[in-house]
Amino acid sequence: GTSTETPVGYAWLPLLAKGKMNIEEQCLAVAASLPVGYLSIQPLGLGKGNSGPDIQWIDNQRPIFTVGFRLDSTVITTDQHLHNLFVHAERLLEQPKTAAQPAESETCKILKAAHAIHISSLISFLPTILNQLFTLLVATSSEEIGLNIIRLLVNVFHMLAEEAKRKELLTSYVRYVFRIEGFPVNGCSPTSQQVATVHGELCRHLPTLLHPNNTDFLLVNKFMKFSGIFFDIIIKSMGQFLLSTGRIKM
C-alpha cells in the first residue's frame, strides 16, 4: 500500500556533546529545508538566534520532534565512570610530557570513582580497561597513583570472578592479551635496564598494600584470593621483558 506519511522538515543534532555520545532523549526544532552549511549552525545564546546560514524553521523554531537513541557499540561506553577513566588515561598517556599533566589528586579521584564501573561494562571492555590500567601503572611515577591503580585492579578481579562468576575472562586476558611495553625512565631507551615494567611496579607497590600495618583488610583479603592472577601477570611480564631486551632468545 501507499504510505500516508508526509515529511514536514528536517532535524539534526551532533553525535558528540562534551566528548560523550549524544544519546539522551531530546526534543528538537524542525527546519523546512537544509541549506548549505546547516551543520555549522551554533546558538548565540540569550535568545539571540543562531550563527550560520538562515534557516526556515517550522512552528517558529519550537522543539516539536522528540528523538532518542540506543547505543550499541564495542568502542564507546555509556558508563560515566568508565568514560571518565578512558578520557583521563588519554590525557595522561597521549599528551606531550612538556604539557601540564593532570594533578595527582584528580587522577586518584578518577581511579577511586572507577570502582563503581558497572559489571556489564567491565565485561564488555575488559581487555581495554586492563591494558589502560597496566599502561598507566608503568607510565606514572606517582606512588599514590600506582597504589590506586592496584586497588582498582584488585576490585576489578573480584567483581569479575566473584560477582559475575567470569574468572575465565581474566585467565584468558593474561594468556592471550596481556603485553605491556616497558616505559622508559628519564628518557632511556625502552631496551635499556632503566624502564618501568608491570612486574617491577607490582612488586614495588604490593608490599605497601600487604603490609601488616595496612588496615584495609577487605583489600588484602580480595588480593589473597586472586593473588595467583597477579603472579601470572608478574611472570609473563618478566618473560616479555627478558625477550624484549634480548636476554633470552626464542
XYZ file of C-alpha atoms in Angstrom, residues 80-169:
90
model
C 30.104 7.535 33.078
C 32.856 6.226 35.368
C 34.426 4.181 32.576
C 34.139 7.105 30.173
C 35.917 9.352 32.673
C 38.667 6.759 33.143
C 39.297 6.419 29.405
C 39.303 10.183 28.825
C 41.657 10.799 31.739
C 44.001 7.984 30.704
C 44.181 9.505 27.239
C 45.145 12.849 28.761
C 47.885 11.220 30.813
C 49.330 8.981 28.117
C 48.960 10.863 24.850
C 49.688 14.492 25.573
C 53.318 15.642 25.368
C 55.314 15.429 28.578
C 56.052 19.124 28.200
C 52.354 19.879 28.633
C 50.812 20.346 32.051
C 49.844 16.966 33.482
C 46.594 16.491 35.426
C 47.018 16.821 39.171
C 47.772 13.634 41.104
C 44.667 14.193 43.226
C 42.497 14.392 40.097
C 43.886 11.103 38.770
C 43.367 9.369 42.117
C 39.794 10.668 42.233
C 39.081 9.191 38.784
C 40.624 5.850 39.789
C 38.606 5.684 43.010
C 35.387 6.508 41.159
C 36.168 3.725 38.668
C 35.407 1.176 41.406
C 31.755 1.924 40.574
C 32.037 0.860 36.912
C 29.103 -1.414 36.138
C 29.904 -5.100 35.845
C 28.465 -5.297 32.316
C 30.823 -2.514 31.235
C 33.761 -4.339 32.801
C 32.962 -7.468 30.823
C 32.419 -5.634 27.536
C 35.593 -3.554 27.746
C 37.803 -5.792 29.906
C 40.936 -6.075 27.712
C 40.952 -2.338 27.035
C 40.411 -1.472 30.702
C 43.216 -3.738 31.909
C 45.589 -2.589 29.164
C 44.950 1.034 30.121
C 45.469 0.382 33.828
C 48.705 -1.558 33.353
C 49.989 1.066 30.923
C 49.204 3.808 33.435
C 50.944 1.762 36.120
C 54.251 1.770 34.252
C 53.851 5.329 32.969
C 53.267 7.052 36.301
C 55.997 7.996 38.722
C 53.476 8.729 41.470
C 53.384 6.330 44.387
C 49.784 7.226 45.218
C 48.551 6.772 41.653
C 50.302 3.406 41.429
C 48.684 2.213 44.655
C 45.243 3.340 43.495
C 45.681 1.517 40.183
C 46.452 -1.730 42.007
C 43.492 -1.217 44.351
C 41.278 -0.824 41.288
C 42.776 -3.935 39.670
C 42.054 -5.964 42.806
C 38.460 -4.761 42.784
C 38.050 -5.497 39.064
C 39.362 -9.040 39.548
C 36.992 -9.533 42.488
C 33.947 -8.234 40.609
C 34.588 -10.428 37.587
C 35.417 -13.611 39.473
C 33.070 -13.356 42.452
C 30.121 -11.252 41.343
C 29.971 -12.125 37.644
C 31.452 -15.645 38.002
C 33.621 -14.965 34.934
C 37.125 -15.709 36.181
C 37.911 -17.312 32.828
C 37.919 -13.827 31.297
